[in-house]
Coordinates of C-alpha atoms in Angstrom, one line a residue:
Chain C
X1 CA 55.4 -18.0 -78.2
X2 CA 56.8 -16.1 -80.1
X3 CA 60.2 -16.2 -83.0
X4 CA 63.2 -15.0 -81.9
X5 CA 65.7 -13.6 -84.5
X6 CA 69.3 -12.8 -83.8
X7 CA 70.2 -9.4 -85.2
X8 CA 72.8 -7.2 -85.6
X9 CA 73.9 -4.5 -82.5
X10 CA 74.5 -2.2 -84.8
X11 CA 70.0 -2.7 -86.4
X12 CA 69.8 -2.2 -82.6
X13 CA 71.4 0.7 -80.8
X14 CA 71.2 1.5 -77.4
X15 CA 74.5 0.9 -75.8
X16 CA 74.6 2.2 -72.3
X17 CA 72.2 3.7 -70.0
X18 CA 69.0 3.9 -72.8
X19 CA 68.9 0.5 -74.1
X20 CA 66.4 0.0 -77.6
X21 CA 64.7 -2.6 -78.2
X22 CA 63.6 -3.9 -81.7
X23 CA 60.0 -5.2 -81.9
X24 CA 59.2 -6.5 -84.9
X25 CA 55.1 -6.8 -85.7
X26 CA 53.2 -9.4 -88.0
X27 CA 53.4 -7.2 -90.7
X28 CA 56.8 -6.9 -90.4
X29 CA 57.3 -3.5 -89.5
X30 CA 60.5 -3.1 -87.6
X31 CA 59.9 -0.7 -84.5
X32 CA 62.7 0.6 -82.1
X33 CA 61.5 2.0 -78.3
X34 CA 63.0 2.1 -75.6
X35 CA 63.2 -0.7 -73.1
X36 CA 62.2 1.6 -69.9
X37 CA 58.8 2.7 -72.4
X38 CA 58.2 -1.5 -72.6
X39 CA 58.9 -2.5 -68.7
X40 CA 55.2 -2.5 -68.2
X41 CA 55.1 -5.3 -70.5
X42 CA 56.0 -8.3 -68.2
X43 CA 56.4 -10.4 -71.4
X44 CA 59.1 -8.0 -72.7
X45 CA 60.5 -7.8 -69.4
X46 CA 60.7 -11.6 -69.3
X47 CA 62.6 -11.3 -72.8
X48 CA 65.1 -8.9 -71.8
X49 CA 66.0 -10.6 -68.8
X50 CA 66.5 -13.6 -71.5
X51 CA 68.8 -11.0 -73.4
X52 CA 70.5 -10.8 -70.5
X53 CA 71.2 -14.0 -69.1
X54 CA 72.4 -14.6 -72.8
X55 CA 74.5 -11.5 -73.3
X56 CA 73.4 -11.5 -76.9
X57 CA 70.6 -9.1 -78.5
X58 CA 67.6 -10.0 -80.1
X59 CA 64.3 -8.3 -82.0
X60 CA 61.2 -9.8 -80.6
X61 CA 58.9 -11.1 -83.1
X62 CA 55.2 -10.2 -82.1
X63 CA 51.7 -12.0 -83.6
X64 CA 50.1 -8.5 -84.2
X65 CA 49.9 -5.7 -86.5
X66 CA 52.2 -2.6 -85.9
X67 CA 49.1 -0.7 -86.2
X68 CA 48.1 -2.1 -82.9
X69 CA 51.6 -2.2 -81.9
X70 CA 52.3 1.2 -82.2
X71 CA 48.7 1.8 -80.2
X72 CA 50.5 -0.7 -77.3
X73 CA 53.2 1.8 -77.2
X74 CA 51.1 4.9 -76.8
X75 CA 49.9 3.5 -74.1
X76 CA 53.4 2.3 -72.6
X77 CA 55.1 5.7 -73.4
X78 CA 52.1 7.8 -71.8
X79 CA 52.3 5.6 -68.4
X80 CA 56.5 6.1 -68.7
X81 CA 57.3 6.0 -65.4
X82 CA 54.2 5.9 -63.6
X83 CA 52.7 3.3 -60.9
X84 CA 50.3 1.5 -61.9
X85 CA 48.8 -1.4 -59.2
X86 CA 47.9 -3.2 -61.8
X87 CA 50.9 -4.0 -63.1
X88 CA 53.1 -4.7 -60.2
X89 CA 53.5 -8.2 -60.0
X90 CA 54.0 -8.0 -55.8
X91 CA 50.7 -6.2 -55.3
X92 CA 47.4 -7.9 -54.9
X93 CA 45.3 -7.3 -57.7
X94 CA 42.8 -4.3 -57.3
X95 CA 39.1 -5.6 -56.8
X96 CA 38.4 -3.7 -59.8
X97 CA 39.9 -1.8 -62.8
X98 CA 40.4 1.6 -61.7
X99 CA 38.9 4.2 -64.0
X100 CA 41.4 6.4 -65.9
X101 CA 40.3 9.5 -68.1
X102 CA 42.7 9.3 -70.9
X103 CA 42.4 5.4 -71.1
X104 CA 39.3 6.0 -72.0
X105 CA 39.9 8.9 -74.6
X106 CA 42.6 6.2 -75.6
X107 CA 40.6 3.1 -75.9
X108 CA 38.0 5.4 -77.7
X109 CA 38.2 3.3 -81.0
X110 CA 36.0 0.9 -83.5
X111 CA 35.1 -2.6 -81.4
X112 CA 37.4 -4.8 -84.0
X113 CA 40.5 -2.1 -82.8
X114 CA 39.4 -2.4 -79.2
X115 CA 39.5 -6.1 -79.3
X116 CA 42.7 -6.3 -81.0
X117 CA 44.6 -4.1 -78.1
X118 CA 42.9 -6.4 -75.1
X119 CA 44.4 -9.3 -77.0
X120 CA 47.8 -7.8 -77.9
X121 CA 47.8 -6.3 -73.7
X122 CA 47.1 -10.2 -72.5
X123 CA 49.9 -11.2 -75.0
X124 CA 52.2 -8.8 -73.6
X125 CA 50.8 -9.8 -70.0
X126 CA 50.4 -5.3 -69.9
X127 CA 47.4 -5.8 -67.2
X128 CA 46.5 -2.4 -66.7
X129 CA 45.4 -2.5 -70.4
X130 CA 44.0 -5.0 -70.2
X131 CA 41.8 -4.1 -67.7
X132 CA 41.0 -0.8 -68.9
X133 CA 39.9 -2.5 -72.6
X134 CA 37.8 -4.8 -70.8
X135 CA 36.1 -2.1 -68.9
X136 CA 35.6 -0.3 -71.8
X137 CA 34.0 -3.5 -74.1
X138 CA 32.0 -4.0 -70.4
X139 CA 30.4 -0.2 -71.0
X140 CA 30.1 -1.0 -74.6
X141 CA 27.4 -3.6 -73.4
X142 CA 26.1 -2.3 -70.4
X143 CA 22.0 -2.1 -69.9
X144 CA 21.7 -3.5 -73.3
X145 CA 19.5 -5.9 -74.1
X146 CA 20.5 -9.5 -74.7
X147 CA 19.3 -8.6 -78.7
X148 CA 21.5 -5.3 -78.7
X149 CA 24.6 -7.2 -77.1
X150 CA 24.7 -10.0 -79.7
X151 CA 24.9 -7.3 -82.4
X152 CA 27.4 -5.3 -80.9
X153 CA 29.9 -8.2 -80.3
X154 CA 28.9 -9.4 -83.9
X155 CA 27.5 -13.5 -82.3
X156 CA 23.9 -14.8 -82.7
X157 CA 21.9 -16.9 -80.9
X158 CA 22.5 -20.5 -80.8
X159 CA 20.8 -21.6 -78.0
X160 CA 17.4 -23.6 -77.8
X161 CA 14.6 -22.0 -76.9
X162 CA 14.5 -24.5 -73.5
X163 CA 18.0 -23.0 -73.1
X164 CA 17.1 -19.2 -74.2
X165 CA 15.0 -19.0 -71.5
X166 CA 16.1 -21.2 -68.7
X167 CA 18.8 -19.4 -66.5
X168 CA 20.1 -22.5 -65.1
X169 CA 20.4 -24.6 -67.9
X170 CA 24.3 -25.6 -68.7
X171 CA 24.0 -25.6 -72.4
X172 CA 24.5 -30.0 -73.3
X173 CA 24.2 -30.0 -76.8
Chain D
X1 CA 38.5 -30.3 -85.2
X2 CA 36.1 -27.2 -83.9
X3 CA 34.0 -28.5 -81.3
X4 CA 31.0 -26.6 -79.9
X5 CA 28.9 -27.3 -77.2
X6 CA 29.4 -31.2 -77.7
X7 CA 28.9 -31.2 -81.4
X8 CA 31.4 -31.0 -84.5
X9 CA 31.3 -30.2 -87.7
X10 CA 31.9 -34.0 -88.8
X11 CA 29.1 -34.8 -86.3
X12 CA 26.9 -32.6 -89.3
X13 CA 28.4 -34.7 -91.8
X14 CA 27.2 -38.1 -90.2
X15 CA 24.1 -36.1 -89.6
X16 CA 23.1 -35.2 -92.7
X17 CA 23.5 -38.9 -94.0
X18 CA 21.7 -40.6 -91.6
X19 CA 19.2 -37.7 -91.2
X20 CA 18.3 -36.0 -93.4
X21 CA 19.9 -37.8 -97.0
X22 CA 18.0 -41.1 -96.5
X23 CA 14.4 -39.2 -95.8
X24 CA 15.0 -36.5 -99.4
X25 CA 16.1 -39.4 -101.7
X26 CA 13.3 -41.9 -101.2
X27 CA 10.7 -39.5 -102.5
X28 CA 13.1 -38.9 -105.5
X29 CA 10.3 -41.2 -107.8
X30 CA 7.1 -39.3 -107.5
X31 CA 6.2 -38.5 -111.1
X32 CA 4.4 -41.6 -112.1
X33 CA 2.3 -42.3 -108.8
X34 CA -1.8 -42.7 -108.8
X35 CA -3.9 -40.2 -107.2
X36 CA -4.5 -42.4 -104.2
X37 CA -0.7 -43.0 -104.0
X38 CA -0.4 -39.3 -104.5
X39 CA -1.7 -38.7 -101.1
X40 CA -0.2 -41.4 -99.4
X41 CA 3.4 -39.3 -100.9
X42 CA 2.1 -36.1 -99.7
X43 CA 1.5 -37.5 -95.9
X44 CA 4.7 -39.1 -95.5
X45 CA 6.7 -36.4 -97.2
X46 CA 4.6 -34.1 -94.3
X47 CA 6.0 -36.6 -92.0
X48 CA 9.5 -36.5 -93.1
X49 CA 9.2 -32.6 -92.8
X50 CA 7.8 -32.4 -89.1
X51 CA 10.7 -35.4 -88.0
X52 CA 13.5 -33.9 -89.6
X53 CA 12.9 -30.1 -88.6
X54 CA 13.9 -30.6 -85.1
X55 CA 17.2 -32.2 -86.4
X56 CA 17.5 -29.5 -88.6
X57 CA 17.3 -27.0 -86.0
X58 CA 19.8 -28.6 -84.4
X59 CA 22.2 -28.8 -87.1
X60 CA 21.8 -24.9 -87.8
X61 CA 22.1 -24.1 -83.7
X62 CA 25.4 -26.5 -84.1
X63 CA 26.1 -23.9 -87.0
X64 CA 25.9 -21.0 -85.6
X65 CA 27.6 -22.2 -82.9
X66 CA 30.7 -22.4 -85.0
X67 CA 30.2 -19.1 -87.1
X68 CA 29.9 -17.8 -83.3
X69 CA 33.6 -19.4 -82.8
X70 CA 34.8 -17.6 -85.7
X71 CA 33.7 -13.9 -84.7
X72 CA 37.3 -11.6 -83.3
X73 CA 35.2 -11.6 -79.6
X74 CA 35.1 -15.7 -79.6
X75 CA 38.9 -15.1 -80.6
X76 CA 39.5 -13.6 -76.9
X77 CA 41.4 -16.4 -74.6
X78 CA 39.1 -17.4 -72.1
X79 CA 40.5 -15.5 -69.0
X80 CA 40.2 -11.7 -71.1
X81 CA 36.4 -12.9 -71.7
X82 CA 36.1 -13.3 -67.8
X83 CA 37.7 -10.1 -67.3
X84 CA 35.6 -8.7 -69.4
X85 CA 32.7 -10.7 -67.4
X86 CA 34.1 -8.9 -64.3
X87 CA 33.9 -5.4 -65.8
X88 CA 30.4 -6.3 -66.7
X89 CA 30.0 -7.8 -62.6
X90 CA 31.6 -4.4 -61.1
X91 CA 29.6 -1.8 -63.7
X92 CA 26.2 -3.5 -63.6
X93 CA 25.4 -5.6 -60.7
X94 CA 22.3 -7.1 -60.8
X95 CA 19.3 -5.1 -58.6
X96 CA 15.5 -4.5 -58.3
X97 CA 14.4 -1.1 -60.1
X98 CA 11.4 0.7 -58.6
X99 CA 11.3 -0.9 -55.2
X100 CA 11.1 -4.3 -56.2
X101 CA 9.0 -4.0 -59.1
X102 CA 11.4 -4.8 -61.9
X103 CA 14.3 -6.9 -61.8
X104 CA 17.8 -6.3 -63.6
X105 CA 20.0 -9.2 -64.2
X106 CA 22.4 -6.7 -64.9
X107 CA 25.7 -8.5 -65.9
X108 CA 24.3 -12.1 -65.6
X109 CA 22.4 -11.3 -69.0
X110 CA 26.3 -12.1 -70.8
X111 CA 24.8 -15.5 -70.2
X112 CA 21.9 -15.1 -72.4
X113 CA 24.2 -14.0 -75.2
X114 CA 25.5 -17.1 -76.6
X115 CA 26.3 -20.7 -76.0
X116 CA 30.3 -19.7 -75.5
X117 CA 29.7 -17.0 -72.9
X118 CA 27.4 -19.5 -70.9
X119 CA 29.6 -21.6 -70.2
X120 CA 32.2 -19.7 -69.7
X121 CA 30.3 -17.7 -67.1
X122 CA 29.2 -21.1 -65.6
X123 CA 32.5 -22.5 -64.7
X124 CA 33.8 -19.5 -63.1
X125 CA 32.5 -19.8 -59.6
X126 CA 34.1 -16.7 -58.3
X127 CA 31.7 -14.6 -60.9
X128 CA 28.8 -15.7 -58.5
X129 CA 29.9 -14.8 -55.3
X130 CA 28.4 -11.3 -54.9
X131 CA 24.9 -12.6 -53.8
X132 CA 22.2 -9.6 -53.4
X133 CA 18.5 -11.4 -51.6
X134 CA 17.4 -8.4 -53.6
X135 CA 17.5 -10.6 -57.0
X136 CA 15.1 -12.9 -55.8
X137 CA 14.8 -16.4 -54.3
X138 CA 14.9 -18.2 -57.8
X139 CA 18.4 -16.2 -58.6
X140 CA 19.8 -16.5 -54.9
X141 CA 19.5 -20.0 -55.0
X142 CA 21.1 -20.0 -58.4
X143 CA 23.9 -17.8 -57.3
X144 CA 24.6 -19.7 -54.1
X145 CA 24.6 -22.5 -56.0
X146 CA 26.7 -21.7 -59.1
X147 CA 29.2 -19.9 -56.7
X148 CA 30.4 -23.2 -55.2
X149 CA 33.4 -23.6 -54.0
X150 CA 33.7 -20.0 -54.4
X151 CA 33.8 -17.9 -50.7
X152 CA 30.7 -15.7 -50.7
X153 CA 29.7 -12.1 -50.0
X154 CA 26.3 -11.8 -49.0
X155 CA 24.0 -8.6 -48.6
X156 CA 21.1 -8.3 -47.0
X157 CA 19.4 -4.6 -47.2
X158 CA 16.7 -2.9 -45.4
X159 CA 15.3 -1.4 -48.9
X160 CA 15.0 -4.7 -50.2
X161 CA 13.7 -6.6 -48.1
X162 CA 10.8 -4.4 -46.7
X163 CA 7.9 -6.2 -48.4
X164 CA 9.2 -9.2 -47.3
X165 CA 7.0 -11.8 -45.6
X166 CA 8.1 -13.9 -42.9
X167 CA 7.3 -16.5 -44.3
X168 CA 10.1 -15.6 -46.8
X169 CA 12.3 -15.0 -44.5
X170 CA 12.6 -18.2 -43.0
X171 CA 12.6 -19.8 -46.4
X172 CA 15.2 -17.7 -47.3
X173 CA 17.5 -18.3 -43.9
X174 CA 17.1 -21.8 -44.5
X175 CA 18.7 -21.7 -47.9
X176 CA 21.3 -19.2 -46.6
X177 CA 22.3 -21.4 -43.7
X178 CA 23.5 -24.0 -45.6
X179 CA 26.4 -21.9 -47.5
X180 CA 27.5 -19.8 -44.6
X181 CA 30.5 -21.6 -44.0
X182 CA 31.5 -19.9 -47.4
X183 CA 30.8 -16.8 -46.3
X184 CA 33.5 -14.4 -47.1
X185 CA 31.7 -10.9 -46.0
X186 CA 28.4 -10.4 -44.5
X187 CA 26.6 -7.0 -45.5
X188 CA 23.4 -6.8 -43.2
X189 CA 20.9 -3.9 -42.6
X190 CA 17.8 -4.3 -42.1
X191 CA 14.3 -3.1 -39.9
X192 CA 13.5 -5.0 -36.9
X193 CA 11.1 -7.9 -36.9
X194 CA 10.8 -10.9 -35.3
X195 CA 11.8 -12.7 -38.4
X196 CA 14.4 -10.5 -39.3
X197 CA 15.7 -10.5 -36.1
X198 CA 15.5 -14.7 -36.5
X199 CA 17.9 -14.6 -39.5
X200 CA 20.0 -12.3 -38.4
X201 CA 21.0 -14.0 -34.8
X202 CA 20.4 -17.4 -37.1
X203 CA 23.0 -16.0 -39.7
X204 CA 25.1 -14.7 -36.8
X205 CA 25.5 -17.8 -34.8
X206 CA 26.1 -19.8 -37.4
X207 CA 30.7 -20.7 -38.1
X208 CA 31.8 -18.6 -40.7
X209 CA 35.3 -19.1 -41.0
X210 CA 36.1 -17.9 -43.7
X211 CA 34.2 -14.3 -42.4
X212 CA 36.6 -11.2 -42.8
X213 CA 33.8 -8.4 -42.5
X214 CA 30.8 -8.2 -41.3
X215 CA 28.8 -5.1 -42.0
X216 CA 25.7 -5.6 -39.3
X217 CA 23.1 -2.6 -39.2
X218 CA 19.4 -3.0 -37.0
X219 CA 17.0 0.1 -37.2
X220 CA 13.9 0.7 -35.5
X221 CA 11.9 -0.7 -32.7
X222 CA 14.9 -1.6 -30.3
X223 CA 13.9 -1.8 -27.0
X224 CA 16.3 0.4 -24.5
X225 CA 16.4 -2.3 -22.0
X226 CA 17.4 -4.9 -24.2
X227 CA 18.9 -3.6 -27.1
X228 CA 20.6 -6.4 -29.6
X229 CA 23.9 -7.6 -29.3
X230 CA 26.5 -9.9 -31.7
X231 CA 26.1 -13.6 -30.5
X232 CA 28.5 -15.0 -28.9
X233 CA 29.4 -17.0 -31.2
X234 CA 31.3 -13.8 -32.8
X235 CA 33.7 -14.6 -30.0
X236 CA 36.7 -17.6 -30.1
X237 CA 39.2 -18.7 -32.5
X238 CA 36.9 -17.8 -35.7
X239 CA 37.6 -13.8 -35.1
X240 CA 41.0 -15.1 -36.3
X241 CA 40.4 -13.7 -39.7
X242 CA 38.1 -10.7 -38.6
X243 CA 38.8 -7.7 -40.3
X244 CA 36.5 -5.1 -41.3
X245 CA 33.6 -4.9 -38.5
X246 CA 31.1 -2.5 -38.9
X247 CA 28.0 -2.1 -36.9
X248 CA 25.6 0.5 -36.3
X249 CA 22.8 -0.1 -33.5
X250 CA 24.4 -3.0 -32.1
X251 CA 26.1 -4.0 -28.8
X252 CA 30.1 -3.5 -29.6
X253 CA 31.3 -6.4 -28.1
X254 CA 35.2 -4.8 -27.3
X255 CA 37.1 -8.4 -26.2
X256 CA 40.5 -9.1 -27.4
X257 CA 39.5 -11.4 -29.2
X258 CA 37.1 -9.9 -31.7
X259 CA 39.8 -6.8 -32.0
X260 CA 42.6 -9.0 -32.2
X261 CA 43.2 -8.5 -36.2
X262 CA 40.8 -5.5 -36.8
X263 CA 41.7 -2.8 -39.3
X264 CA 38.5 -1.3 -39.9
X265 CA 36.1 -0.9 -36.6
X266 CA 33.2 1.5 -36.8
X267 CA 30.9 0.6 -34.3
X268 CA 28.1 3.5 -34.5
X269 CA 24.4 4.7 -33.4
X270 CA 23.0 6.6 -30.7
X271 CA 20.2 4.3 -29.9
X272 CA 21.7 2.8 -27.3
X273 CA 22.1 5.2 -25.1
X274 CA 25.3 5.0 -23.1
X275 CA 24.1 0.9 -22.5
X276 CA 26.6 -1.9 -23.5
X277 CA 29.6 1.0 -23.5
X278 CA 32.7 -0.6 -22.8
X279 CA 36.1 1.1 -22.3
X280 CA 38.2 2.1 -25.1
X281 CA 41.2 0.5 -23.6
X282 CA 41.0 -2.7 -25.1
X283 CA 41.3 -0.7 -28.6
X284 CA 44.8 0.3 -27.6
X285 CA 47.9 -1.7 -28.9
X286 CA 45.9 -3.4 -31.5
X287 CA 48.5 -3.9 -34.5
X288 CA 46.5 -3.9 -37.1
X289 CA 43.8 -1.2 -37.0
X290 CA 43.6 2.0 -38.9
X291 CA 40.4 3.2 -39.4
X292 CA 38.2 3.8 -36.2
X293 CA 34.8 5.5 -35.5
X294 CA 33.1 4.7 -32.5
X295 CA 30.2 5.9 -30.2
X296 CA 30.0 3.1 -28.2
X297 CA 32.9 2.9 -26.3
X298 CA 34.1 5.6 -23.0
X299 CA 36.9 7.3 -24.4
X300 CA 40.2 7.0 -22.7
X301 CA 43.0 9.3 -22.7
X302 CA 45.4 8.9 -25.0
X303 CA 44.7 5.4 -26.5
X304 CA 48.0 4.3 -28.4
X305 CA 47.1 2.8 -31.4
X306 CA 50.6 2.1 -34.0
X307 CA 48.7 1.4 -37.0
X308 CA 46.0 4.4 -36.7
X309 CA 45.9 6.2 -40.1
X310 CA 41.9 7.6 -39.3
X311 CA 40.1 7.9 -35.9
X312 CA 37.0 9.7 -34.7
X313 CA 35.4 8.7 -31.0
X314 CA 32.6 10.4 -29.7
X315 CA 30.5 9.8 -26.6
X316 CA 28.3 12.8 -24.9
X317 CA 31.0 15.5 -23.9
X318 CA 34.0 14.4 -25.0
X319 CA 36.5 15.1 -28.3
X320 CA 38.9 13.2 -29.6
X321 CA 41.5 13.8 -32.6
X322 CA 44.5 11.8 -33.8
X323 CA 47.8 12.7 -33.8
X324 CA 50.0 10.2 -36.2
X325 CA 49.6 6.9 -34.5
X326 CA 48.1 8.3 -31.1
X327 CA 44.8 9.0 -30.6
X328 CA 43.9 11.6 -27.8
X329 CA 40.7 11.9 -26.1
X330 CA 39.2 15.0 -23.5
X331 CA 37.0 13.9 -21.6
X332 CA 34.7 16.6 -19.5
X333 CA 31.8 14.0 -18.7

């Protein structure tokens, strides 16, 4: 979970119909967007209605970079206002991740970055990202070899060889 | 405390004492040995080797285990790695290249990666439940089995299963039997042959209630005079949950019952020649359906159908087209 800090109304404009929020990242940079940009974020959502319920304003304290921050919010402010299935908490969830051209010019970063947004999307419970990172880790591994795979993800082999080659052995130690 | 596949890193600490500590120190006074002692040194210290290498292999797997823990990938919570899993499911399913010559695992080779993603993949039954007969009977039995309590889609397809002996297929229906209760959808098309034909009405007649769609195709050799038909078993309070039915070169069987909470019905192929056509009347009023191609049943004028978003009926001289929720059809036969 994350810290919650009281600060100040006037650190955090936003008085009236475009309300700010202050996000503050592990590196504590201190970032302001708008709320409306963050809705697809049903962690921040869950927050605000805390605000709310509270009448009392808060930064949100978050357990990642503002480097990847700042990516979360690209993403966020270039989906401003649009529907995304994914993300609305009424609708089944899709069978799979639809694909979207600019996620993937988006998500079109080094495998340490890519990992870092998934993580920071399931933190901020953004599903839509998180589905579009893990389709684009699932094509970063796709019709490689089992060899290829465990270099790209950066894991070696630790099974025995009984295990390496047995498909339905459970792994017992 | 880092645990790994049953083993810690304080396990290696004990390890090392009781297995590996005791065998280096007791050879720590060698230098003043006879020749004939000298040998006797050499074999046991051979022996220590060969009984300590298999621990020692364990201890490094046990290692790597935990430098595996440690990577940012391992750092994913479980249900992102199985999303990622699901990407891997939907992009590369596994198949037979080049007619059945070669087979592709496709995403089930995440569970050759590492110990972690094994058992991850493992406990997730739901992962499983795509089941192609095209990966073979070794990995059908595995998937049926691994996809427990899991509901099941199953596919059956004609390219597949071409080379396939009878023998086989019976094998086969017998292990498929036993999980169709599970059986979420049922993807069938195949080429007619006694055996075939044997799993199929075997398959068919079998409770699936659980069964949303099934997708039932029969080509070739059907007899005019007795061309094949759903089993009746298709009928009754199972249809409950019927969906999506889909069948091309079989029998539409138009009751109430099966339509009752259709939204897809396609019900296609000219073999059969104006036999089994039943009125399109019982398609009217059903609440549910929107998508609808048929050549099976005698078109009606203007079915009412609220739900209708899609409709195409054909049957020799007659046209049909939909207009919002009303489908009308001209008949000049």
């Amino acid at each position: 979970m994350p810290t919650i800090v009281s600060v100040d109304d006037s650190t955090v404009p936003g008085e009236g119909s475009s309300r700010l929020l202050l996000l503050v990242s592990s590196d504590n940079k201190h970032i302001v967007v708008e709320e409306d940009i963050m809705s697809r974020s049903r962690f921040i959502s869950k927050q605000v209605e805390g605000f709310e319920a509270t009448s009392q304003r808060h930064a949100i304290l978050l357990p990642f970079s503002s480097f990847v921050l700042n990516k979360v919010i690209e993403y966020c402010s270039h989906y401003r206002g649009y529907y995304l299935l994914e993300d609305d908490p009424d609708a089944a969830p899709p069978g799979r991740s639809p694909v979207r051209e600019w996620d993937q010019e988006f998500l079109d970063v080094d495998r340490n970055m890519l990992l870092r947004i998934i993580k920071a999307a399931h933190y901020l419970e953004i599903k839509s990202l998180v589905g579009s990172c893990a389709r684009a880790i699932a094509d970063m591994i796709r019709g490689k070899t089992t060899e290829e795979m465990r270099e790209i993800l950066g894991v070696e082999n630790d099974f025995t060889p009984e295990e390496e080659h047995s498909p339905s052995s459970k792994c017992t130690g | 405390m880092t645990d790994f596949g049953g083993e810690s890193a304080s396990d290696l600490a004990t390890f090392w004492d009781e297995h590996i500590r005791s065998r280096v120190t007791h050879h720590s006074e060698l230098s003043h040995l006879t020749p004939s002692a000298r040998e006797k040194a050499v074999e046991r210290i051979d022996e220590d080797r060969a009984a300590m290498r298999p621990a020692v292999q364990r201890a490094d797997r046990t290692l790597i285990s935990l430098r595996n823990s440690l990577v940012p990938i391992s750092k994913l919570p479980p249900e992102v790695l199985l999303k990622i899993f699901a990407s891997c499911t939907d992009a590369s399913p596994p198949r037979q290249n080049g007619h059945g010559l070669r087979l592709d695992l496709g995403w089930i080779n995440v569970t050759f990666v590492c110990r972690q993603w094994r058992h991850l993949a493992l406990a997730c039954s739901g992962r499983w439940r795509h089941i192609r007969i095209s990966i073979g009977d070794k990995w059908t039995a595995l998937m049926l089995e691994r996809s427990k309590p899991a509901p099941i889609v199953f596919a059956v397809d004609y390219i597949e299963t071409s080379r396939m002996s009878p023998e086989r297929w019976y094998r086969l229906s017998d292990l498929v039997l036993q999980h169709v209760p599970r059986m979420e959808e049922l993807n069938l098309r195949v080429n007619f042959h006694p055996a075939i034909y044997d799993f199929a009405r075997r398959l068919v007649a079998t409770p699936k209630p659980l069964l949303t769609g099934p997708h039932a195709q029969i080509n070739g050799n059907l007899r005019p005079s007795s061309p094949t038909t759903l089993a009746p078993e298709f009928t009754g309070c199972e249809t409950l949950r019927l969906r999506h039915l889909v069948l091309t070169n079989i029998y539409p069987p138009c009751t109430p019952d099966i339509l009752r909470n259709l939204v897809v019905f396609r019900s296609t192929g000219l073999v059969l020649n104006g036999r089994g056509m039943t009125s399109s009347t019982p398609l009217s009023r059903r609440p549910f359906l929107k998508f609808l191609i048929s050549e099976c049943v005698y078109p009606v004028r203007h079915i009412a159908i609220t739900a209708l978003l899609s409709g195409y009926l054909a049957w020799s001289n007659s046209e049909c087209k939909t207009k919002g929720q009303r489908l009308s059809v001209w008949s000049q036969v």
